[in-house]
Amino acid sequence: TFCYNSAIHGQNILMEGKGGAIYIQGNKSSIVACYFDDNFAHSGNGSAVYILGINSTFNKCEFYNHDSSRGTVFIHGSFASVLNSIFKANTASRGGAGIYSIGNYSIVSNSTFENNNASIHGGAIHTHGDYIKILNSTFKI
Protein backbone atom coordinates (compact mmCIF):
# COMPACT_ATOMS: atom_id res chain seq x y z
CA THR A 1 0.00 0.00 0.00
CA PHE A 2 1.35 3.39 -1.07
CA CYS A 3 -0.62 6.45 0.14
CA TYR A 4 0.22 10.16 0.39
CA ASN A 5 3.84 9.88 -0.77
CA SER A 6 5.60 12.63 -2.71
CA ALA A 7 8.70 13.05 -4.86
CA ILE A 8 9.90 16.63 -4.63
CA HIS A 9 13.59 16.43 -5.60
CA GLY A 10 15.75 13.76 -7.17
CA GLN A 11 19.47 13.05 -6.95
CA ASN A 12 19.98 14.52 -10.42
CA ILE A 13 18.03 16.35 -13.12
CA LEU A 14 16.88 13.08 -14.75
CA MET A 15 15.15 11.96 -11.54
CA GLU A 16 13.83 15.40 -10.53
CA GLY A 17 10.56 14.85 -8.68
CA LYS A 18 9.32 11.85 -10.68
CA GLY A 19 7.43 8.85 -9.31
CA GLY A 20 5.54 10.02 -6.23
CA ALA A 21 5.54 6.56 -4.63
CA ILE A 22 7.96 4.54 -6.80
CA TYR A 23 10.78 5.48 -9.20
CA ILE A 24 12.40 2.63 -11.17
CA GLN A 25 15.30 2.97 -13.56
CA GLY A 26 15.93 -0.51 -14.92
CA ASN A 27 14.50 -3.39 -16.91
CA LYS A 28 12.14 -6.28 -16.11
CA SER A 29 10.37 -4.65 -13.17
CA SER A 30 7.15 -6.11 -11.74
CA ILE A 31 4.61 -4.42 -9.50
CA VAL A 32 1.98 -6.89 -8.36
CA ALA A 33 -1.10 -6.56 -6.11
CA CYS A 34 -0.31 -3.03 -4.93
CA TYR A 35 -2.66 -0.24 -3.88
CA PHE A 36 -1.85 3.42 -4.63
CA ASP A 37 -3.85 6.42 -3.36
CA ASP A 38 -3.16 10.17 -3.62
CA ASN A 39 0.60 10.23 -4.30
CA PHE A 40 2.37 13.25 -5.82
CA ALA A 41 5.34 13.89 -8.14
CA HIS A 42 6.67 17.45 -8.30
CA SER A 43 7.69 17.14 -11.99
CA GLY A 44 4.16 15.99 -12.80
CA ASN A 45 5.32 12.73 -14.37
CA GLY A 46 4.15 9.53 -12.71
CA SER A 47 2.31 10.74 -9.64
CA ALA A 48 2.26 7.13 -8.38
CA VAL A 49 4.93 5.30 -10.42
CA TYR A 50 7.66 6.36 -12.88
CA ILE A 51 9.51 3.65 -14.82
CA LEU A 52 12.44 4.15 -17.16
CA GLY A 53 13.16 0.70 -18.62
CA ILE A 54 11.83 -2.11 -20.78
CA ASN A 55 9.64 -5.12 -19.89
CA SER A 56 7.78 -3.58 -16.95
CA THR A 57 4.66 -5.31 -15.64
CA PHE A 58 1.76 -4.14 -13.47
CA ASN A 59 -0.68 -6.85 -12.40
CA LYS A 60 -3.66 -6.55 -10.04
CA CYS A 61 -2.81 -2.98 -9.01
CA GLU A 62 -5.22 -0.20 -8.00
CA PHE A 63 -4.67 3.53 -8.52
CA TYR A 64 -6.98 6.15 -6.97
CA ASN A 65 -7.10 9.96 -6.66
CA HIS A 66 -3.86 11.02 -8.33
CA ASP A 67 -3.25 14.40 -9.96
CA SER A 68 -0.39 14.77 -12.42
CA SER A 69 0.82 16.51 -15.52
CA ARG A 70 1.46 13.20 -17.29
CA GLY A 71 0.31 9.84 -16.00
CA THR A 72 -0.52 8.33 -12.66
CA VAL A 73 1.73 5.62 -14.10
CA PHE A 74 4.44 6.98 -16.42
CA ILE A 75 6.32 4.34 -18.43
CA HIS A 76 9.24 5.22 -20.69
CA GLY A 77 10.15 1.90 -22.30
CA SER A 78 8.86 -0.77 -24.64
CA PHE A 79 7.15 -4.08 -23.83
CA ALA A 80 5.15 -2.74 -20.86
CA SER A 81 2.14 -4.69 -19.56
CA VAL A 82 -0.73 -3.43 -17.42
CA LEU A 83 -2.98 -6.34 -16.47
CA ASN A 84 -6.04 -6.75 -14.26
CA SER A 85 -5.68 -3.25 -12.79
CA ILE A 86 -7.99 -0.39 -11.76
CA PHE A 87 -7.51 3.34 -12.40
CA LYS A 88 -10.18 5.52 -10.78
CA ALA A 89 -10.60 9.29 -10.20
CA ASN A 90 -7.19 10.33 -11.56
CA THR A 91 -6.50 13.59 -13.42
CA ALA A 92 -3.75 14.88 -15.69
CA SER A 93 -3.24 18.39 -16.98
CA ARG A 94 -1.37 17.19 -20.09
CA GLY A 95 -2.33 13.58 -20.84
CA GLY A 96 -2.84 10.04 -19.71
CA ALA A 97 -4.55 10.47 -16.36
CA GLY A 98 -4.23 6.71 -15.85
CA ILE A 99 -1.26 5.68 -18.00
CA TYR A 100 1.23 7.76 -19.97
CA SER A 101 3.46 5.50 -22.05
CA ILE A 102 6.38 6.10 -24.40
CA GLY A 103 7.43 2.87 -26.10
CA ASN A 104 6.47 0.10 -28.49
CA TYR A 105 4.78 -3.30 -28.10
CA SER A 106 2.86 -2.50 -24.92
CA ILE A 107 -0.40 -4.05 -23.73
CA VAL A 108 -3.26 -3.09 -21.42
CA SER A 109 -5.58 -6.01 -20.68
CA ASN A 110 -8.51 -6.76 -18.38
CA SER A 111 -8.24 -3.36 -16.71
CA THR A 112 -10.81 -0.75 -15.66
CA PHE A 113 -10.57 3.01 -16.15
CA GLU A 114 -13.28 5.00 -14.39
CA ASN A 115 -13.71 8.76 -13.96
CA ASN A 116 -10.22 9.65 -15.21
CA ASN A 117 -9.75 13.05 -16.90
CA ALA A 118 -7.01 14.80 -18.86
CA SER A 119 -7.10 18.38 -20.08
CA ILE A 120 -5.27 17.71 -23.36
CA HIS A 121 -4.83 14.07 -24.48
CA GLY A 122 -6.02 10.68 -23.27
CA GLY A 123 -8.30 10.87 -20.27
CA ALA A 124 -7.42 7.27 -19.43
CA ILE A 125 -4.38 6.39 -21.59
CA HIS A 126 -1.92 8.45 -23.63
CA THR A 127 0.68 6.54 -25.61
CA HIS A 128 3.53 7.31 -27.99
CA GLY A 129 4.55 4.12 -29.74
CA ASP A 130 3.80 1.39 -32.21
CA TYR A 131 2.00 -1.93 -31.79
CA ILE A 132 0.01 -1.00 -28.67
CA LYS A 133 -2.79 -3.41 -27.67
CA ILE A 134 -5.75 -2.65 -25.42
CA LEU A 135 -7.81 -5.76 -24.76
CA ASN A 136 -10.86 -6.65 -22.64
CA SER A 137 -10.78 -3.38 -20.71
CA THR A 138 -13.54 -1.08 -19.47
CA PHE A 139 -13.65 2.70 -19.83
CA LYS A 140 -16.42 4.61 -18.07
CA ILE A 141 -17.32 7.94 -16.56
Tab-separated table of N, CA, C and O in Angstrom, residues 52-129:
chain	number	residue	atom	x	y	z
A	52	LEU	N	11.575	3.938	-16.013
A	52	LEU	CA	12.438	4.145	-17.159
A	52	LEU	C	13.144	2.816	-17.404
A	52	LEU	O	14.107	2.465	-16.711
A	53	GLY	N	12.593	2.008	-18.346
A	53	GLY	CA	13.156	0.699	-18.622
A	53	GLY	C	12.180	-0.156	-19.403
A	53	GLY	O	10.996	0.153	-19.492
A	54	ILE	N	12.667	-1.236	-19.965
A	54	ILE	CA	11.827	-2.114	-20.777
A	54	ILE	C	11.299	-3.291	-19.956
A	54	ILE	O	11.828	-3.610	-18.895
A	55	ASN	N	10.255	-3.921	-20.485
A	55	ASN	CA	9.645	-5.121	-19.894
A	55	ASN	C	9.109	-4.904	-18.481
A	55	ASN	O	9.315	-5.721	-17.592
A	56	SER	N	8.399	-3.810	-18.264
A	56	SER	CA	7.784	-3.583	-16.951
A	56	SER	C	6.372	-4.175	-16.941
A	56	SER	O	5.683	-4.191	-17.949
A	57	THR	N	5.967	-4.685	-15.783
A	57	THR	CA	4.655	-5.311	-15.642
A	57	THR	C	3.937	-4.798	-14.392
A	57	THR	O	4.532	-4.737	-13.316
A	58	PHE	N	2.674	-4.453	-14.576
A	58	PHE	CA	1.764	-4.143	-13.472
A	58	PHE	C	0.668	-5.190	-13.532
A	58	PHE	O	0.060	-5.393	-14.574
A	59	ASN	N	0.383	-5.850	-12.426
A	59	ASN	CA	-0.676	-6.848	-12.403
A	59	ASN	C	-1.439	-6.732	-11.086
A	59	ASN	O	-0.832	-6.713	-10.011
A	60	LYS	N	-2.762	-6.636	-11.195
A	60	LYS	CA	-3.656	-6.550	-10.036
A	60	LYS	C	-3.339	-5.359	-9.146
A	60	LYS	O	-3.303	-5.466	-7.922
A	61	CYS	N	-3.096	-4.206	-9.762
A	61	CYS	CA	-2.812	-2.979	-9.010
A	61	CYS	C	-4.009	-2.037	-9.076
A	61	CYS	O	-4.785	-2.078	-10.027
A	62	GLU	N	-4.134	-1.181	-8.061
A	62	GLU	CA	-5.217	-0.204	-8.004
A	62	GLU	C	-4.632	1.181	-7.783
A	62	GLU	O	-3.753	1.360	-6.936
A	63	PHE	N	-5.155	2.152	-8.565
A	63	PHE	CA	-4.667	3.530	-8.521
A	63	PHE	C	-5.848	4.480	-8.369
A	63	PHE	O	-6.713	4.534	-9.241
A	64	TYR	N	-5.871	5.256	-7.268
A	64	TYR	CA	-6.983	6.155	-6.971
A	64	TYR	C	-6.489	7.564	-6.633
A	64	TYR	O	-5.474	7.728	-5.949
A	65	ASN	N	-7.232	8.569	-7.116
A	65	ASN	CA	-7.100	9.958	-6.656
A	65	ASN	C	-5.734	10.594	-6.866
A	65	ASN	O	-5.211	11.271	-5.984
A	66	HIS	N	-5.144	10.392	-8.026
A	66	HIS	CA	-3.864	11.022	-8.330
A	66	HIS	C	-4.080	12.213	-9.251
A	66	HIS	O	-4.988	12.228	-10.070
A	67	ASP	N	-3.214	13.206	-9.119
A	67	ASP	CA	-3.250	14.396	-9.965
A	67	ASP	C	-1.842	14.609	-10.497
A	67	ASP	O	-0.883	14.675	-9.721
A	68	SER	N	-1.711	14.654	-11.814
A	68	SER	CA	-0.390	14.766	-12.425
A	68	SER	C	-0.437	15.643	-13.662
A	68	SER	O	-1.502	16.035	-14.124
A	69	SER	N	0.723	15.899	-14.205
A	69	SER	CA	0.818	16.510	-15.520
A	69	SER	C	0.699	15.409	-16.572
A	69	SER	O	-0.091	15.498	-17.503
A	70	ARG	N	1.469	14.342	-16.379
A	70	ARG	CA	1.465	13.205	-17.290
A	70	ARG	C	1.488	11.897	-16.500
A	70	ARG	O	2.498	11.536	-15.916
A	71	GLY	N	0.375	11.209	-16.488
A	71	GLY	CA	0.314	9.843	-15.998
A	71	GLY	C	0.396	9.588	-14.510
A	71	GLY	O	1.357	9.979	-13.868
A	72	THR	N	-0.622	8.928	-13.993
A	72	THR	CA	-0.524	8.334	-12.661
A	72	THR	C	0.595	7.299	-12.712
A	72	THR	O	1.421	7.214	-11.826
A	73	VAL	N	0.620	6.523	-13.795
A	73	VAL	CA	1.726	5.618	-14.102
A	73	VAL	C	2.386	6.144	-15.370
A	73	VAL	O	1.746	6.280	-16.403
A	74	PHE	N	3.664	6.480	-15.288
A	74	PHE	CA	4.435	6.984	-16.425
A	74	PHE	C	5.481	5.927	-16.770
A	74	PHE	O	6.320	5.590	-15.937
A	75	ILE	N	5.398	5.389	-17.991
A	75	ILE	CA	6.317	4.343	-18.428
A	75	ILE	C	7.080	4.838	-19.654
A	75	ILE	O	6.474	5.180	-20.666
A	76	HIS	N	8.399	4.878	-19.548
A	76	HIS	CA	9.240	5.225	-20.688
A	76	HIS	C	10.072	3.985	-21.021
A	76	HIS	O	11.151	3.776	-20.465
A	77	GLY	N	9.492	3.133	-21.902
A	77	GLY	CA	10.153	1.898	-22.296
A	77	GLY	C	9.184	0.969	-23.003
A	77	GLY	O	7.979	1.023	-22.765
A	78	SER	N	9.692	0.153	-23.854
A	78	SER	CA	8.864	-0.772	-24.637
A	78	SER	C	8.536	-2.039	-23.851
A	78	SER	O	9.123	-2.309	-22.811
A	79	PHE	N	7.579	-2.790	-24.383
A	79	PHE	CA	7.147	-4.077	-23.834
A	79	PHE	C	6.575	-3.961	-22.414
A	79	PHE	O	6.808	-4.813	-21.570
A	80	ALA	N	5.801	-2.911	-22.165
A	80	ALA	CA	5.148	-2.738	-20.863
A	80	ALA	C	3.804	-3.468	-20.867
A	80	ALA	O	3.130	-3.541	-21.890
A	81	SER	N	3.418	-4.005	-19.711
A	81	SER	CA	2.136	-4.690	-19.561
A	81	SER	C	1.407	-4.150	-18.337
A	81	SER	O	1.982	-4.077	-17.253
A	82	VAL	N	0.147	-3.803	-18.532
A	82	VAL	CA	-0.730	-3.429	-17.420
A	82	VAL	C	-1.901	-4.401	-17.480
A	82	VAL	O	-2.679	-4.394	-18.427
A	83	LEU	N	-2.013	-5.248	-16.470
A	83	LEU	CA	-2.981	-6.340	-16.475
A	83	LEU	C	-3.847	-6.302	-15.217
A	83	LEU	O	-3.353	-6.035	-14.124
A	84	ASN	N	-5.134	-6.567	-15.390
A	84	ASN	CA	-6.043	-6.752	-14.255
A	84	ASN	C	-5.961	-5.621	-13.235
A	84	ASN	O	-5.960	-5.866	-12.030
A	85	SER	N	-5.878	-4.386	-13.696
A	85	SER	CA	-5.682	-3.253	-12.794
A	85	SER	C	-6.836	-2.265	-12.871
A	85	SER	O	-7.623	-2.278	-13.818
A	86	ILE	N	-6.917	-1.391	-11.862
A	86	ILE	CA	-7.987	-0.392	-11.762
A	86	ILE	C	-7.374	0.992	-11.642
A	86	ILE	O	-6.466	1.218	-10.827
A	87	PHE	N	-7.892	1.927	-12.454
A	87	PHE	CA	-7.508	3.336	-12.397
A	87	PHE	C	-8.785	4.138	-12.209
A	87	PHE	O	-9.652	4.138	-13.089
A	88	LYS	N	-8.924	4.827	-11.072
A	88	LYS	CA	-10.176	5.521	-10.784
A	88	LYS	C	-9.911	6.904	-10.176
A	88	LYS	O	-9.086	7.040	-9.271
A	89	ALA	N	-10.615	7.909	-10.711
A	89	ALA	CA	-10.595	9.287	-10.197
A	89	ALA	C	-9.198	9.909	-10.238
A	89	ALA	O	-8.769	10.571	-9.300
A	90	ASN	N	-8.501	9.715	-11.357
A	90	ASN	CA	-7.191	10.328	-11.559
A	90	ASN	C	-7.322	11.447	-12.587
A	90	ASN	O	-8.159	11.375	-13.481
A	91	THR	N	-6.479	12.482	-12.472
A	91	THR	CA	-6.504	13.591	-13.424
A	91	THR	C	-5.089	13.895	-13.908
A	91	THR	O	-4.112	13.637	-13.210
A	92	ALA	N	-5.029	14.459	-15.118
A	92	ALA	CA	-3.750	14.879	-15.693
A	92	ALA	C	-3.962	16.161	-16.485
A	92	ALA	O	-4.893	16.251	-17.279
A	93	SER	N	-3.108	17.136	-16.264
A	93	SER	CA	-3.240	18.392	-16.985
A	93	SER	C	-2.759	18.273	-18.430
A	93	SER	O	-3.203	19.026	-19.285
A	94	ARG	N	-1.877	17.343	-18.737
A	94	ARG	CA	-1.366	17.187	-20.089
A	94	ARG	C	-1.919	15.950	-20.784
A	94	ARG	O	-2.423	16.012	-21.875
A	95	GLY	N	-1.819	14.786	-20.177
A	95	GLY	CA	-2.326	13.584	-20.836
A	95	GLY	C	-2.122	12.328	-20.026
A	95	GLY	O	-1.257	12.267	-19.167
A	96	GLY	N	-2.959	11.345	-20.337
A	96	GLY	CA	-2.843	10.043	-19.715
A	96	GLY	C	-3.071	10.053	-18.219
A	96	GLY	O	-2.171	9.739	-17.449
A	97	ALA	N	-4.262	10.404	-17.797
A	97	ALA	CA	-4.549	10.465	-16.362
A	97	ALA	C	-4.299	9.121	-15.684
A	97	ALA	O	-3.873	9.073	-14.534
A	98	GLY	N	-4.541	8.028	-16.384
A	98	GLY	CA	-4.226	6.706	-15.849
A	98	GLY	C	-2.816	6.295	-16.203
A	98	GLY	O	-1.968	6.122	-15.342
A	99	ILE	N	-2.561	6.150	-17.509
A	99	ILE	CA	-1.256	5.685	-18.001
A	99	ILE	C	-0.736	6.638	-19.065
A	99	ILE	O	-1.457	6.995	-20.003
A	100	TYR	N	0.523	7.017	-18.944
A	100	TYR	CA	1.228	7.761	-19.975
A	100	TYR	C	2.419	6.892	-20.365
A	100	TYR	O	3.266	6.591	-19.530
A	101	SER	N	2.453	6.465	-21.628
A	101	SER	CA	3.460	5.502	-22.055
A	101	SER	C	4.207	5.990	-23.293
A	101	SER	O	3.602	6.469	-24.247
A	102	ILE	N	5.527	5.833	-23.247
A	102	ILE	CA	6.380	6.104	-24.400
A	102	ILE	C	7.132	4.812	-24.683
A	102	ILE	O	7.996	4.402	-23.897
A	103	GLY	N	6.765	4.130	-25.763
A	103	GLY	CA	7.428	2.873	-26.097
A	103	GLY	C	6.563	2.023	-27.011
A	103	GLY	O	5.383	2.293	-27.209
A	104	ASN	N	7.139	0.995	-27.542
A	104	ASN	CA	6.475	0.101	-28.488
A	104	ASN	C	6.098	-1.230	-27.832
A	104	ASN	O	6.640	-1.598	-26.801
A	105	TYR	N	5.178	-1.934	-28.481
A	105	TYR	CA	4.778	-3.296	-28.097
A	105	TYR	C	4.265	-3.393	-26.657
A	105	TYR	O	4.627	-4.306	-25.920
A	106	SER	N	3.427	-2.464	-26.267
A	106	SER	CA	2.855	-2.496	-24.918
A	106	SER	C	1.423	-3.022	-24.960
A	106	SER	O	0.769	-2.998	-25.997
A	107	ILE	N	0.944	-3.496	-23.805
A	107	ILE	CA	-0.403	-4.052	-23.729
A	107	ILE	C	-1.091	-3.613	-22.437
A	107	ILE	O	-0.459	-3.543	-21.382
A	108	VAL	N	-2.379	-3.319	-22.565
A	108	VAL	CA	-3.264	-3.094	-21.424
A	108	VAL	C	-4.377	-4.114	-21.579
A	108	VAL	O	-5.035	-4.168	-22.613
A	109	SER	N	-4.587	-4.945	-20.568
A	109	SER	CA	-5.575	-6.008	-20.677
A	109	SER	C	-6.339	-6.192	-19.370
A	109	SER	O	-5.762	-6.100	-18.283
A	110	ASN	N	-7.644	-6.466	-19.517
A	110	ASN	CA	-8.511	-6.760	-18.375
A	110	ASN	C	-8.407	-5.707	-17.275
A	110	ASN	O	-8.361	-6.038	-16.088
A	111	SER	N	-8.364	-4.447	-17.664
A	111	SER	CA	-8.242	-3.356	-16.705
A	111	SER	C	-9.449	-2.425	-16.796
A	111	SER	O	-10.146	-2.397	-17.809
A	112	THR	N	-9.683	-1.671	-15.734
A	112	THR	CA	-10.813	-0.752	-15.664
A	112	THR	C	-10.319	0.666	-15.457
A	112	THR	O	-9.480	0.920	-14.585
A	113	PHE	N	-10.867	1.578	-16.252
A	113	PHE	CA	-10.569	3.009	-16.148
A	113	PHE	C	-11.889	3.721	-15.907
A	113	PHE	O	-12.771	3.688	-16.757
A	114	GLU	N	-12.022	4.353	-14.741
A	114	GLU	CA	-13.284	4.999	-14.387
A	114	GLU	C	-13.032	6.402	-13.843
A	114	GLU	O	-12.205	6.594	-12.944
A	115	ASN	N	-13.753	7.368	-14.426
A	115	ASN	CA	-13.707	8.757	-13.963
A	115	ASN	C	-12.290	9.333	-13.959
A	115	ASN	O	-11.868	9.988	-13.012
A	116	ASN	N	-11.536	9.056	-15.028
A	116	ASN	CA	-10.220	9.655	-15.212
A	116	ASN	C	-10.339	10.776	-16.227
A	116	ASN	O	-11.079	10.658	-17.192
A	117	ASN	N	-9.620	11.878	-16.022
A	117	ASN	CA	-9.747	13.048	-16.895
A	117	ASN	C	-8.393	13.674	-17.184
A	117	ASN	O	-7.576	13.829	-16.281
A	118	ALA	N	-8.200	14.057	-18.458
A	118	ALA	CA	-7.006	14.800	-18.864
A	118	ALA	C	-7.444	16.032	-19.629
A	118	ALA	O	-8.397	15.988	-20.407
A	119	SER	N	-6.741	17.129	-19.418
A	119	SER	CA	-7.099	18.380	-20.082
A	119	SER	C	-6.735	18.400	-21.557
A	119	SER	O	-7.368	19.090	-22.340
A	120	ILE	N	-5.712	17.654	-21.969
A	120	ILE	CA	-5.272	17.712	-23.364
A	120	ILE	C	-5.471	16.387	-24.091
A	120	ILE	O	-6.255	16.312	-25.018
A	121	HIS	N	-4.779	15.334	-23.732
A	121	HIS	CA	-4.826	14.067	-24.475
A	121	HIS	C	-5.057	12.881	-23.547
A	121	HIS	O	-4.435	12.792	-22.500
A	122	GLY	N	-5.878	11.959	-23.944
A	122	GLY	CA	-6.020	10.677	-23.275
A	122	GLY	C	-6.472	10.738	-21.832
A	122	GLY	O	-5.644	10.683	-20.935
A	123	GLY	N	-7.771	10.845	-21.630
A	123	GLY	CA	-8.299	10.869	-20.273
A	123	GLY	C	-7.889	9.652	-19.473
A	123	GLY	O	-7.595	9.744	-18.287
A	124	ALA	N	-7.834	8.502	-20.105
A	124	ALA	CA	-7.421	7.269	-19.426
A	124	ALA	C	-5.988	6.887	-19.791
A	124	ALA	O	-5.165	6.641	-18.926
A	125	ILE	N	-5.695	6.844	-21.102
A	125	ILE	CA	-4.383	6.393	-21.586
A	125	ILE	C	-3.877	7.343	-22.670
A	125	ILE	O	-4.609	7.713	-23.570
A	126	HIS	N	-2.609	7.692	-22.583
A	126	HIS	CA	-1.924	8.450	-23.628
A	126	HIS	C	-0.662	7.663	-23.961
A	126	HIS	O	0.123	7.344	-23.075
A	127	THR	N	-0.482	7.338	-25.239
A	127	THR	CA	0.680	6.540	-25.606
A	127	THR	C	1.366	7.079	-26.854
A	127	THR	O	0.715	7.572	-27.772
A	128	HIS	N	2.687	7.018	-26.831
A	128	HIS	CA	3.526	7.307	-27.991
A	128	HIS	C	4.243	6.006	-28.311
A	128	HIS	O	5.095	5.572	-27.539
A	129	GLY	N	3.875	5.360	-29.400
A	129	GLY	CA	4.549	4.116	-29.743
A	129	GLY	C	3.771	3.311	-30.755
A	129	GLY	O	2.627	3.622	-31.079
